[in-house]
Coordinates of C-alpha atoms in Angstrom, one line a residue:
X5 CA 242.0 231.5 -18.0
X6 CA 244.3 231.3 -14.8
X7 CA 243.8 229.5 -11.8
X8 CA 245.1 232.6 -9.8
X9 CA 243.1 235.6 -8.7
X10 CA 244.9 238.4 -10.5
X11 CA 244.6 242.4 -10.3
X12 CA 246.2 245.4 -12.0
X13 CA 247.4 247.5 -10.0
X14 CA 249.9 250.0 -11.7
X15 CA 250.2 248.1 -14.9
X16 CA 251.2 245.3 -12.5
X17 CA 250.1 241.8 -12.6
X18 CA 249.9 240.7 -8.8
X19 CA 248.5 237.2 -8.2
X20 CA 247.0 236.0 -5.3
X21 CA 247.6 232.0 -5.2
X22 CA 244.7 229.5 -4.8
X23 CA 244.0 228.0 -1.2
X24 CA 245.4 224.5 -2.8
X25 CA 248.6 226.1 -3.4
X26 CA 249.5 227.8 0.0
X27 CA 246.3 226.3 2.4
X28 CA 248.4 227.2 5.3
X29 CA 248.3 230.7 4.2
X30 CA 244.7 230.9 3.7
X31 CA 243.8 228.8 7.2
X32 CA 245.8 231.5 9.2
X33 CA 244.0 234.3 7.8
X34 CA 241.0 232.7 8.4
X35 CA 241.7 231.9 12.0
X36 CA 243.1 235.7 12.5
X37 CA 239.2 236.6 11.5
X38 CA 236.7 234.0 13.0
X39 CA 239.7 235.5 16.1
X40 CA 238.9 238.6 15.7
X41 CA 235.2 238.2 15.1
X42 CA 235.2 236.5 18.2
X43 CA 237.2 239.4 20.4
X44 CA 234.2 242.1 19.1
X45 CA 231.5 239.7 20.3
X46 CA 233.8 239.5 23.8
X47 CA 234.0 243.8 23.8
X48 CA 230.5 243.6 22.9
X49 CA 229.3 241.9 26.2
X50 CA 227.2 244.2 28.8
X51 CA 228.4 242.1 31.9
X52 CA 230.7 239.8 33.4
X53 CA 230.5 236.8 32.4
X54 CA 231.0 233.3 34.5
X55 CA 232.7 231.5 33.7
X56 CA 235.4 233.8 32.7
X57 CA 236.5 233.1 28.9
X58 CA 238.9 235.4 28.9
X59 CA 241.7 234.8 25.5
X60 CA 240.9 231.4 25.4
X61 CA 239.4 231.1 22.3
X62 CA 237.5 228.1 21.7
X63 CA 236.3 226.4 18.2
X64 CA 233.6 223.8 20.3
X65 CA 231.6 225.0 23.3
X66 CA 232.2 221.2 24.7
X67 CA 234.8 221.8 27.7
X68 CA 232.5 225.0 28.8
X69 CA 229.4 222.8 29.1
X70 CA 231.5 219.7 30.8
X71 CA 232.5 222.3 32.9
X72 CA 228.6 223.5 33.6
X73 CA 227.5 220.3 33.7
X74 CA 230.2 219.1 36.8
X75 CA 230.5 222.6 38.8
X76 CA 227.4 224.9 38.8
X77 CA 226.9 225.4 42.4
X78 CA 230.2 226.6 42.7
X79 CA 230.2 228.6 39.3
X80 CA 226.9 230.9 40.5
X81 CA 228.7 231.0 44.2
X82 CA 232.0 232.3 42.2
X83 CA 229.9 234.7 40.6
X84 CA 227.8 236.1 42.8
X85 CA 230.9 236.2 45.2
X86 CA 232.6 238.2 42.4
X87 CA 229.6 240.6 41.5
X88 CA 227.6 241.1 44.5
X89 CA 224.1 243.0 44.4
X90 CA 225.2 242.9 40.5
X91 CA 224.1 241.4 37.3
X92 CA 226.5 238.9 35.9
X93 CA 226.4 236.7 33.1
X94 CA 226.1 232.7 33.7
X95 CA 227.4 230.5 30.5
X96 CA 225.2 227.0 30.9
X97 CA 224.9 223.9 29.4
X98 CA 222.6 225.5 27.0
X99 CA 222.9 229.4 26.5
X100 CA 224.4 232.6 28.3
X101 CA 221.8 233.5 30.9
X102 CA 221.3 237.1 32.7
X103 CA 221.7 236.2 36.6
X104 CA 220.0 238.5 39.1
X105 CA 220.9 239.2 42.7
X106 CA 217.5 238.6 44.7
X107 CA 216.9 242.5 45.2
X108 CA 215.4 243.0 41.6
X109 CA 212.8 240.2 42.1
X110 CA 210.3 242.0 43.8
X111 CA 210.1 244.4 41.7
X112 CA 210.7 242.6 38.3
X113 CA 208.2 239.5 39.1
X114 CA 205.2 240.9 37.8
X115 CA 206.5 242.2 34.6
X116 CA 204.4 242.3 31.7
X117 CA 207.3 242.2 29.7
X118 CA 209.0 239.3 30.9
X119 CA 207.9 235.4 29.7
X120 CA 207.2 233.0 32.0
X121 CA 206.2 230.0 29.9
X122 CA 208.6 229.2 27.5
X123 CA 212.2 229.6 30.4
X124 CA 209.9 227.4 32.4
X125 CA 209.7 224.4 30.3
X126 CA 213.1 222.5 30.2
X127 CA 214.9 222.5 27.0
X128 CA 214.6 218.7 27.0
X129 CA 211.1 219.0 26.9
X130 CA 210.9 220.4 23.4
X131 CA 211.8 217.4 22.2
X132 CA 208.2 216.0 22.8
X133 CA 206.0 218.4 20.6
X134 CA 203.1 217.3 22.1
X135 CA 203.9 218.3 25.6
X136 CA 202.5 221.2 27.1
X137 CA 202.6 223.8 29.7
X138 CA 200.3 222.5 31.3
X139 CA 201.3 218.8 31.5
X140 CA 204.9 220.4 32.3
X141 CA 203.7 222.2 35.5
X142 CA 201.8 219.3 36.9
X143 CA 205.2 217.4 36.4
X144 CA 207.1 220.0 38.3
X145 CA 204.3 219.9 41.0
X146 CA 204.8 216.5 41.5
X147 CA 208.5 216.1 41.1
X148 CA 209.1 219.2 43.9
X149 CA 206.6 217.5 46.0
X150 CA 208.4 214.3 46.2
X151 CA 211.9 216.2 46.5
X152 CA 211.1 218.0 49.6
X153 CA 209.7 214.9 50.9
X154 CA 212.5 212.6 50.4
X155 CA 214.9 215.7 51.5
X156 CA 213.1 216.2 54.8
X157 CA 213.5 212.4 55.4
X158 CA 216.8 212.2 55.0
X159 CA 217.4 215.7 57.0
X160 CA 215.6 214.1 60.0
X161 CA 217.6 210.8 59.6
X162 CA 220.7 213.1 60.2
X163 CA 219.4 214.6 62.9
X164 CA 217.3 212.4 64.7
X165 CA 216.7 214.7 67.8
X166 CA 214.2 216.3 65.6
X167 CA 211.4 213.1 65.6
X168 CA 210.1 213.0 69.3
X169 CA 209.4 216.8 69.5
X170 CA 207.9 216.2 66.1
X171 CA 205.9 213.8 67.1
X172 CA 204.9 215.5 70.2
X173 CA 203.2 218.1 68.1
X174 CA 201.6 216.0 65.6
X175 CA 199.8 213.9 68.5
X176 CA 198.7 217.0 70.6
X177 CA 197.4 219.1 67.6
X178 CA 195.5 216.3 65.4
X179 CA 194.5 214.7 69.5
X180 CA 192.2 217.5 69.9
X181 CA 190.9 218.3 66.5
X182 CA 191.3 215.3 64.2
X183 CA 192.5 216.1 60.6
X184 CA 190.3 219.3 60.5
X185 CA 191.9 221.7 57.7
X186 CA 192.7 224.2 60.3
X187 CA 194.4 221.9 62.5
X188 CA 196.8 221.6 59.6
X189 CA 198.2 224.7 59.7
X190 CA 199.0 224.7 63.5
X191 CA 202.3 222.2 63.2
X192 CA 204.9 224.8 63.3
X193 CA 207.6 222.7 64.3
X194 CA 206.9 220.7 60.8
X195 CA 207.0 224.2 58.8
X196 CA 210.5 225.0 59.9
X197 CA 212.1 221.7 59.2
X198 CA 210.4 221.7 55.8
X199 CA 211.5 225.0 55.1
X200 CA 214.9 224.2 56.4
X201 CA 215.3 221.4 54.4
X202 CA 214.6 223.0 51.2
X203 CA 216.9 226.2 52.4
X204 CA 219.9 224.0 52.4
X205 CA 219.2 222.0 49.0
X206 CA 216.5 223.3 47.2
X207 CA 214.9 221.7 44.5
X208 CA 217.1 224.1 41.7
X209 CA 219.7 226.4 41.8
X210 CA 217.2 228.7 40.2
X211 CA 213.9 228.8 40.7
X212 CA 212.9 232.2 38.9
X213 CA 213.5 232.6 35.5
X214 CA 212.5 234.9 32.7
X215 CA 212.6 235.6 28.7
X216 CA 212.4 239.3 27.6
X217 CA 209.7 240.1 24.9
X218 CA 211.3 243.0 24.6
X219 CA 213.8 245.7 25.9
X220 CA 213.2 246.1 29.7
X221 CA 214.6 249.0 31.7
X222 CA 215.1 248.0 35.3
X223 CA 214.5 250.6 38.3
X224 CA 217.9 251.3 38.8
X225 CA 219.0 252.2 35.0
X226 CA 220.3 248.1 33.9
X227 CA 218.8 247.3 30.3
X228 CA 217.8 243.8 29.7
X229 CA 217.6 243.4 25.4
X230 CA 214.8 241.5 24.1
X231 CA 215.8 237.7 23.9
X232 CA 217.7 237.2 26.8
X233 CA 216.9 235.0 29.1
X234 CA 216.8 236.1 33.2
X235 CA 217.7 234.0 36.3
X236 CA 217.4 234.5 39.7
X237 CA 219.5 232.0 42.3
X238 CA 219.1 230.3 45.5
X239 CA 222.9 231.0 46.3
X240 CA 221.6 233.7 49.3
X241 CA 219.8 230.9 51.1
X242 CA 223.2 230.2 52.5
X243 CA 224.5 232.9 52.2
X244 CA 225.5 235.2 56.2
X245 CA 224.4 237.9 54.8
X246 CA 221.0 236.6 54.8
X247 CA 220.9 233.6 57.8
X248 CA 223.1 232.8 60.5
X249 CA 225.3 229.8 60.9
X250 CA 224.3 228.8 57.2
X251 CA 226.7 225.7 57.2
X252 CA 224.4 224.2 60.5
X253 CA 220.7 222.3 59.6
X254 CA 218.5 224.0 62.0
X255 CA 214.5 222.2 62.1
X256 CA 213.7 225.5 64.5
X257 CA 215.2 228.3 62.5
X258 CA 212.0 229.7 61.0
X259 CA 209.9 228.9 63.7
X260 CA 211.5 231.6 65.9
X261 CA 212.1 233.9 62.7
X262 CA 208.8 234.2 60.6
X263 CA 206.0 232.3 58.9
X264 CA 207.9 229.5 57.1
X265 CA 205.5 229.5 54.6
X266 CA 203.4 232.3 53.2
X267 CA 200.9 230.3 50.8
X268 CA 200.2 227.3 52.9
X269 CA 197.0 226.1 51.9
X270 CA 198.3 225.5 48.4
X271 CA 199.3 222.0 49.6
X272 CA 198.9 221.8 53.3
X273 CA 197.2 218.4 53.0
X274 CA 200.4 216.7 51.0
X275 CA 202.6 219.1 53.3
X276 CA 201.2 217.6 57.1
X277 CA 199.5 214.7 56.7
X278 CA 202.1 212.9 54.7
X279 CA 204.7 213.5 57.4
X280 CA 202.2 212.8 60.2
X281 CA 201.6 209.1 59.0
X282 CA 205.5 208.6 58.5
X283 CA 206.5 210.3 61.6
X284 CA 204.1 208.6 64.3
X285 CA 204.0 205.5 62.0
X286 CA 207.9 204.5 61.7
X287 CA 211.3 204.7 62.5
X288 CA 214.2 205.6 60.0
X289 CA 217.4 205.8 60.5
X290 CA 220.7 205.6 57.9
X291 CA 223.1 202.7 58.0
X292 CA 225.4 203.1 60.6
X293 CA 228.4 205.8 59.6
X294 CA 226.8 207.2 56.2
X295 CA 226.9 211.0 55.4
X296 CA 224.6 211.5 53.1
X297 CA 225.8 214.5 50.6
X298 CA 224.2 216.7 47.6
X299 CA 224.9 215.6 44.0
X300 CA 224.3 219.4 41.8
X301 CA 223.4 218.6 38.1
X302 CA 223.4 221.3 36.1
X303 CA 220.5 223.3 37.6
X304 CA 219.3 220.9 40.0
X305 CA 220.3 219.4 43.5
X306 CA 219.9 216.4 43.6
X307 CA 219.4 214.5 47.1
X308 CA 222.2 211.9 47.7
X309 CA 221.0 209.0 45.1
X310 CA 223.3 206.5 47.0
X311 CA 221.2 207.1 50.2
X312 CA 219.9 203.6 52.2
X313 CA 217.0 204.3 54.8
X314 CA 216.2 201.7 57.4
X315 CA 212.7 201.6 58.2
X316 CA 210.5 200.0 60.9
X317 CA 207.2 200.0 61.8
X318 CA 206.4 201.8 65.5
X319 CA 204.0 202.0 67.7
X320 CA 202.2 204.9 67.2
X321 CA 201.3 207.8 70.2
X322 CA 197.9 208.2 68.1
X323 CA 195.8 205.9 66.2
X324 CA 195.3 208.1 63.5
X325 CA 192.6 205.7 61.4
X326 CA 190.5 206.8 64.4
X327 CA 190.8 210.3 63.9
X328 CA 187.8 212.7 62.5
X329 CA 188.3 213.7 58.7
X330 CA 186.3 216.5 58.2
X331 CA 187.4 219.5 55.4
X332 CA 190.1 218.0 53.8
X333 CA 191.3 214.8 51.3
X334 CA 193.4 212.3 52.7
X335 CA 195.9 210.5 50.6
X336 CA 196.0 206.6 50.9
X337 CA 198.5 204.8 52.9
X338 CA 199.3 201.2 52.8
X339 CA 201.0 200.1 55.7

Protein backbone atom coordinates (compact mmCIF):
# COMPACT_ATOMS: atom_id res chain seq x y z
CA UNK A 1 0.00 0.00 0.00
CA UNK A 2 1.34 3.66 -0.78
CA UNK A 3 2.09 6.34 1.53
CA UNK A 4 0.37 8.86 -0.79
CA UNK A 5 -3.27 9.65 -1.04
CA UNK A 6 -4.14 8.60 -4.57
CA UNK A 7 -7.35 9.14 -6.85
CA UNK A 8 -8.54 8.18 -10.37
CA UNK A 9 -9.59 10.59 -12.11
CA UNK A 10 -9.75 9.88 -15.92
CA UNK A 11 -7.75 6.67 -15.77
CA UNK A 12 -5.19 8.96 -14.09
CA UNK A 13 -3.24 8.29 -11.09
CA UNK A 14 -2.87 11.79 -9.24
CA UNK A 15 -1.17 11.72 -5.87
CA UNK A 16 -1.48 14.00 -3.19
CA UNK A 17 1.92 13.89 -1.10
CA UNK A 18 1.99 13.25 2.75
CA UNK A 19 2.35 16.38 5.14
CA UNK A 20 6.08 14.85 5.90
CA UNK A 21 6.97 15.26 2.39
CA UNK A 22 5.87 18.93 1.53
CA UNK A 23 4.79 20.33 5.45
CA UNK A 24 5.07 23.76 4.05
CA UNK A 25 2.49 22.94 1.62
CA UNK A 26 0.08 21.51 3.99
CA UNK A 27 0.73 24.44 6.86
CA UNK A 28 -0.18 27.15 4.23
CA UNK A 29 -3.35 25.64 3.44
CA UNK A 30 -4.12 25.24 6.80
CA UNK A 31 -3.45 28.86 7.71
CA UNK A 32 -5.47 30.06 4.41
CA UNK A 33 -8.62 28.08 6.38
CA UNK A 34 -8.27 28.69 10.24
CA UNK A 35 -7.89 32.62 7.93
CA UNK A 36 -10.75 32.27 6.43
CA UNK A 37 -12.67 30.69 9.21
CA UNK A 38 -11.67 33.54 11.05
CA UNK A 39 -12.85 36.43 8.37
CA UNK A 40 -16.73 34.67 8.44
CA UNK A 41 -16.69 34.89 12.23
CA UNK A 42 -15.40 38.80 11.63
CA UNK A 43 -18.59 39.30 8.74
CA UNK A 44 -20.58 37.49 11.23
CA UNK A 45 -20.40 40.19 14.03
CA UNK A 46 -23.74 42.35 14.73
CA UNK A 47 -21.62 45.43 15.97
CA UNK A 48 -18.60 47.21 16.20
CA UNK A 49 -16.26 45.93 17.95
CA UNK A 50 -13.52 47.85 20.34
CA UNK A 51 -11.03 47.29 20.05
CA UNK A 52 -10.90 47.29 16.42
CA UNK A 53 -9.31 43.88 15.02
CA UNK A 54 -9.60 44.70 11.84
CA UNK A 55 -7.01 42.07 9.30
CA UNK A 56 -4.89 41.50 12.02
CA UNK A 57 -5.29 38.02 12.54
CA UNK A 58 -4.16 36.68 15.71
CA UNK A 59 -3.29 32.92 16.72
CA UNK A 60 -3.20 34.00 20.84
CA UNK A 61 -5.65 36.42 22.33
CA UNK A 62 -2.51 37.55 24.64
CA UNK A 63 -1.63 41.16 23.14
CA UNK A 64 -5.67 41.90 23.05
CA UNK A 65 -5.96 41.21 26.87
CA UNK A 66 -2.44 43.10 27.68
CA UNK A 67 -3.97 45.60 25.87
CA UNK A 68 -7.46 45.37 28.10
CA UNK A 69 -5.78 44.92 31.01
CA UNK A 70 -3.41 48.49 30.63
CA UNK A 71 -6.08 50.86 28.64
CA UNK A 72 -9.80 50.17 29.50
CA UNK A 73 -10.87 53.57 30.42
CA UNK A 74 -9.72 54.89 27.34
CA UNK A 75 -10.90 51.80 25.22
CA UNK A 76 -14.84 52.23 26.42
CA UNK A 77 -14.23 56.30 26.02
CA UNK A 78 -12.90 55.36 22.31
CA UNK A 79 -15.89 53.51 21.83
CA UNK A 80 -18.54 55.20 23.01
CA UNK A 81 -16.88 58.29 21.42
CA UNK A 82 -17.07 56.23 18.15
CA UNK A 83 -20.71 54.83 18.48
CA UNK A 84 -22.63 57.24 20.47
CA UNK A 85 -26.33 56.41 21.72
CA UNK A 86 -25.11 52.96 20.02
CA UNK A 87 -24.39 49.43 20.98
CA UNK A 88 -20.79 48.48 20.46
CA UNK A 89 -18.91 45.56 21.14
CA UNK A 90 -16.12 45.71 24.10
CA UNK A 91 -13.32 42.71 23.73
CA UNK A 92 -12.00 42.28 27.67
CA UNK A 93 -9.74 40.43 29.46
CA UNK A 94 -12.20 37.69 29.50
CA UNK A 95 -14.92 37.67 26.69
CA UNK A 96 -16.52 40.05 24.01
CA UNK A 97 -19.19 41.96 26.02
CA UNK A 98 -22.47 43.90 24.57
CA UNK A 99 -21.84 47.64 25.83
CA UNK A 100 -24.97 49.84 26.29
CA UNK A 101 -25.25 53.56 26.05
CA UNK A 102 -27.16 54.55 29.42
CA UNK A 103 -30.57 55.28 27.57
CA UNK A 104 -31.55 51.43 27.39
CA UNK A 105 -31.14 50.99 31.19
CA UNK A 106 -34.24 52.15 32.27
CA UNK A 107 -36.00 50.29 30.35
CA UNK A 108 -33.96 47.04 30.15
CA UNK A 109 -33.21 46.84 34.21
CA UNK A 110 -36.10 44.91 35.15
CA UNK A 111 -35.92 42.36 32.52
CA UNK A 112 -37.02 38.99 33.21
CA UNK A 113 -34.88 37.81 30.69
CA UNK A 114 -31.79 39.12 31.58
CA UNK A 115 -29.40 37.36 34.58
CA UNK A 116 -28.16 39.12 37.25
CA UNK A 117 -26.37 36.60 39.32
CA UNK A 118 -23.91 34.88 37.49
CA UNK A 119 -22.23 38.58 35.32
CA UNK A 120 -22.21 39.78 38.90
CA UNK A 121 -19.81 37.38 40.48
CA UNK A 122 -16.20 38.01 39.19
CA UNK A 123 -14.75 35.39 37.01
CA UNK A 124 -12.06 35.02 39.62
CA UNK A 125 -14.42 33.98 41.97
CA UNK A 126 -15.39 30.75 40.33
CA UNK A 127 -12.34 29.52 41.33
CA UNK A 128 -13.59 29.01 44.94
CA UNK A 129 -16.66 26.56 44.42
CA UNK A 130 -17.81 27.10 47.65
CA UNK A 131 -18.36 30.83 47.34
CA UNK A 132 -21.61 32.16 46.90
CA UNK A 133 -23.81 34.88 45.81
CA UNK A 134 -24.51 35.75 48.75
CA UNK A 135 -21.00 35.82 50.41
CA UNK A 136 -20.02 37.74 46.99
CA UNK A 137 -22.48 40.60 47.60
CA UNK A 138 -21.61 41.21 51.19
CA UNK A 139 -17.93 41.49 49.72
CA UNK A 140 -18.90 43.99 47.19
CA UNK A 141 -20.91 45.81 49.99
CA UNK A 142 -18.02 46.15 51.91
CA UNK A 143 -15.35 46.72 49.42
CA UNK A 144 -17.53 49.83 47.69
CA UNK A 145 -18.09 51.09 51.09
CA UNK A 146 -14.53 51.36 51.91
CA UNK A 147 -13.79 52.76 48.22
CA UNK A 148 -15.92 55.71 48.48
CA UNK A 149 -14.62 56.37 51.76
CA UNK A 150 -10.96 56.32 51.08
CA UNK A 151 -11.94 58.35 47.67
CA UNK A 152 -13.87 61.08 49.53
CA UNK A 153 -10.77 61.35 51.78
CA UNK A 154 -8.42 61.84 49.40
CA UNK A 155 -10.93 64.24 47.25
CA UNK A 156 -11.18 66.57 50.34
CA UNK A 157 -7.33 66.33 50.87
CA UNK A 158 -7.13 67.91 47.37
CA UNK A 159 -9.40 70.33 48.10
CA UNK A 160 -9.21 71.37 51.43
CA UNK A 161 -11.71 74.41 51.20
CA UNK A 162 -14.34 71.75 51.44
CA UNK A 163 -13.62 70.73 55.48
CA UNK A 164 -14.73 73.95 57.49
CA UNK A 165 -18.15 74.27 55.59
CA UNK A 166 -18.26 70.54 56.21
CA UNK A 167 -17.84 70.77 59.43
CA UNK A 168 -20.03 73.63 59.90
CA UNK A 169 -22.92 71.44 58.86
CA UNK A 170 -22.04 68.38 60.80
CA UNK A 171 -21.89 70.55 64.12
CA UNK A 172 -25.20 72.57 63.55
CA UNK A 173 -27.30 69.52 62.33
CA UNK A 174 -26.20 66.71 64.99
CA UNK A 175 -25.96 70.25 67.82
CA UNK A 176 -29.55 70.24 67.75
CA UNK A 177 -30.67 66.77 67.31
CA UNK A 178 -27.95 64.37 68.30
CA UNK A 179 -27.38 61.23 66.04
CA UNK A 180 -31.22 60.92 65.58
CA UNK A 181 -31.83 58.81 62.15
CA UNK A 182 -33.48 61.75 60.61
CA UNK A 183 -30.85 64.12 61.48
CA UNK A 184 -28.84 61.94 59.20
CA UNK A 185 -30.31 62.65 56.23
CA UNK A 186 -30.17 66.54 56.63
CA UNK A 187 -26.17 66.88 55.72
CA UNK A 188 -26.46 67.86 52.18
CA UNK A 189 -23.26 69.39 51.78
CA UNK A 190 -21.81 65.59 52.69
CA UNK A 191 -24.25 64.07 49.88
CA UNK A 192 -22.78 66.06 47.09
CA UNK A 193 -19.08 65.58 47.87
CA UNK A 194 -19.90 61.84 48.21
CA UNK A 195 -21.66 61.80 45.13
CA UNK A 196 -18.95 63.84 43.56
CA UNK A 197 -16.39 61.70 44.45
CA UNK A 198 -17.72 58.61 43.20
CA UNK A 199 -18.81 60.68 39.74
CA UNK A 200 -15.26 61.22 38.94
CA UNK A 201 -13.86 57.65 39.91
CA UNK A 202 -16.40 55.28 40.55
CA UNK A 203 -15.85 52.16 42.06
CA UNK A 204 -16.03 50.23 38.23
CA UNK A 205 -16.13 51.21 34.84
CA UNK A 206 -19.31 49.22 34.76
CA UNK A 207 -21.54 48.85 37.23
CA UNK A 208 -24.65 47.21 35.32
CA UNK A 209 -24.22 44.16 33.85
CA UNK A 210 -26.33 41.36 32.29
CA UNK A 211 -26.41 37.68 30.77
CA UNK A 212 -29.25 36.85 28.31
CA UNK A 213 -31.33 33.64 29.07
CA UNK A 214 -32.51 34.04 25.92
CA UNK A 215 -33.15 36.23 22.75
CA UNK A 216 -34.16 39.77 23.90
CA UNK A 217 -35.66 42.27 21.58
CA UNK A 218 -34.98 45.79 22.80
CA UNK A 219 -37.68 48.75 22.36
CA UNK A 220 -36.11 50.20 19.55
CA UNK A 221 -35.69 46.84 17.21
CA UNK A 222 -31.59 45.82 18.59
CA UNK A 223 -31.54 41.86 19.21
CA UNK A 224 -29.50 40.72 22.08
CA UNK A 225 -28.86 36.51 21.32
CA UNK A 226 -29.06 34.35 24.22
CA UNK A 227 -25.48 34.01 25.90
CA UNK A 228 -24.20 37.26 25.63
CA UNK A 229 -23.26 39.08 28.18
CA UNK A 230 -24.54 43.08 28.53
CA UNK A 231 -22.71 46.11 30.09
CA UNK A 232 -23.63 49.40 30.81
CA UNK A 233 -20.65 52.13 31.55
CA UNK A 234 -19.94 54.99 33.76
CA UNK A 235 -18.09 56.79 30.75
CA UNK A 236 -21.25 59.63 30.76
CA UNK A 237 -20.51 60.55 34.33
CA UNK A 238 -17.86 62.76 32.63
CA UNK A 239 -19.14 63.10 29.92
CA UNK A 240 -20.64 67.41 28.72
CA UNK A 241 -23.24 66.05 27.46
CA UNK A 242 -24.42 65.02 30.79
CA UNK A 243 -22.48 67.54 33.53
CA UNK A 244 -20.80 70.65 33.13
CA UNK A 245 -17.13 71.39 33.59
CA UNK A 246 -16.61 67.47 33.98
CA UNK A 247 -12.73 67.79 34.21
CA UNK A 248 -13.36 70.27 37.68
CA UNK A 249 -14.10 68.23 41.31
CA UNK A 250 -17.07 70.12 42.48
CA UNK A 251 -18.28 68.97 46.56
CA UNK A 252 -21.56 71.40 45.63
CA UNK A 253 -22.56 70.11 42.26
CA UNK A 254 -25.52 67.95 43.32
CA UNK A 255 -26.48 69.98 46.00
CA UNK A 256 -27.73 72.71 43.73
CA UNK A 257 -28.84 69.98 40.97
CA UNK A 258 -30.89 67.17 42.65
CA UNK A 259 -31.08 64.62 45.52
CA UNK A 260 -27.54 63.18 45.44
CA UNK A 261 -28.78 60.08 46.51
CA UNK A 262 -32.20 58.44 45.86
CA UNK A 263 -31.96 55.32 48.34
CA UNK A 264 -30.34 56.87 51.29
CA UNK A 265 -31.34 54.99 54.19
CA UNK A 266 -29.75 51.96 52.66
CA UNK A 267 -26.56 52.97 54.51
CA UNK A 268 -27.03 56.42 55.88
CA UNK A 269 -25.49 55.42 59.19
CA UNK A 270 -21.94 54.20 57.42
CA UNK A 271 -22.58 57.19 54.92
CA UNK A 272 -22.73 60.26 57.87
CA UNK A 273 -21.49 59.24 60.86
CA UNK A 274 -18.28 57.85 59.58
CA UNK A 275 -17.35 61.13 58.02
CA UNK A 276 -18.71 63.09 61.02
CA UNK A 277 -16.16 61.44 63.46
CA UNK A 278 -13.24 61.92 60.78
CA UNK A 279 -14.20 65.33 59.79
CA UNK A 280 -14.71 67.14 63.33
CA UNK A 281 -12.13 64.68 64.81
CA UNK A 282 -8.89 65.31 62.49
CA UNK A 283 -6.97 66.93 60.09
CA UNK A 284 -5.59 65.39 56.81
CA UNK A 285 -3.65 66.70 54.47
CA UNK A 286 -1.15 65.00 51.55
CA UNK A 287 2.55 65.52 51.67
CA UNK A 288 3.45 68.65 50.43
CA UNK A 289 3.40 68.67 46.29
CA UNK A 290 1.57 65.14 45.66
CA UNK A 291 -1.09 64.73 42.96
CA UNK A 292 -2.69 62.02 43.71
CA UNK A 293 -3.99 60.17 40.28
CA UNK A 294 -6.43 57.09 39.30
CA UNK A 295 -4.81 53.70 38.53
CA UNK A 296 -7.87 51.77 35.91
CA UNK A 297 -7.42 47.96 36.19
CA UNK A 298 -9.34 46.25 33.97
CA UNK A 299 -12.91 47.09 35.18
CA UNK A 300 -12.00 48.89 38.24
CA UNK A 301 -10.60 52.41 39.32
CA UNK A 302 -8.56 52.14 41.57
CA UNK A 303 -7.80 55.11 44.03
CA UNK A 304 -4.03 56.24 43.81
CA UNK A 305 -2.32 53.20 45.82
CA UNK A 306 0.90 55.34 46.27
CA UNK A 307 -1.30 57.91 48.24
CA UNK A 308 0.36 59.13 51.92
CA UNK A 309 -2.26 60.98 54.21
CA UNK A 310 -0.97 63.00 57.16
CA UNK A 311 -3.24 62.84 59.99
CA UNK A 312 -3.66 64.79 63.30
CA UNK A 313 -5.89 64.80 65.88
CA UNK A 314 -8.12 68.25 66.34
CA UNK A 315 -9.97 69.77 68.49
CA UNK A 316 -13.34 69.09 67.81
CA UNK A 317 -16.41 72.00 67.39
CA UNK A 318 -18.71 69.16 69.08
CA UNK A 319 -18.05 66.55 71.60
CA UNK A 320 -19.77 64.03 69.83
CA UNK A 321 -19.44 61.09 72.78
CA UNK A 322 -21.98 63.57 74.36
CA UNK A 323 -24.37 63.51 71.79
CA UNK A 324 -27.97 61.52 72.11
CA UNK A 325 -28.07 58.15 70.20
CA UNK A 326 -31.44 57.32 69.68
CA UNK A 327 -32.74 55.24 66.18
CA UNK A 328 -29.75 54.24 64.85
CA UNK A 329 -26.26 51.88 65.35
CA UNK A 330 -23.13 53.58 65.76
CA UNK A 331 -19.92 51.99 64.54
CA UNK A 332 -16.97 51.95 67.07
CA UNK A 333 -14.22 54.34 66.90
CA UNK A 334 -10.93 54.12 68.57
CA UNK A 335 -9.32 57.30 68.76
Amino acid sequence: MSSNFSSQLGGASNTIPPPTEKPIAHLATVLLIVRLQYALATIAVSYPITPSIGMNFQFSQSRRITEFFQTSKELIIKGTAAYGDKPFELMTESSNVLVLPPSFIRKLRSDPNLAFEEPAIDNGMRLVSSYKVGQWLSLAAIHTTIDWLTQTMVDLAEYPKLFQPLRGEFSRVLGAEGFKMMALYKPKLMDSVIKESQRRKPVLLSIWRRLAKKDVIFFNGVVLRKGQKIIATNIHMSDVNYYENTAKYDGYRFLTMRDAYPGPFFAVNEIKITPAHLLLRYDWKFPEGFKPQTMPHIMVLLPDLLATLLIRRRKEELYLDSLERRSVSLPIFIC
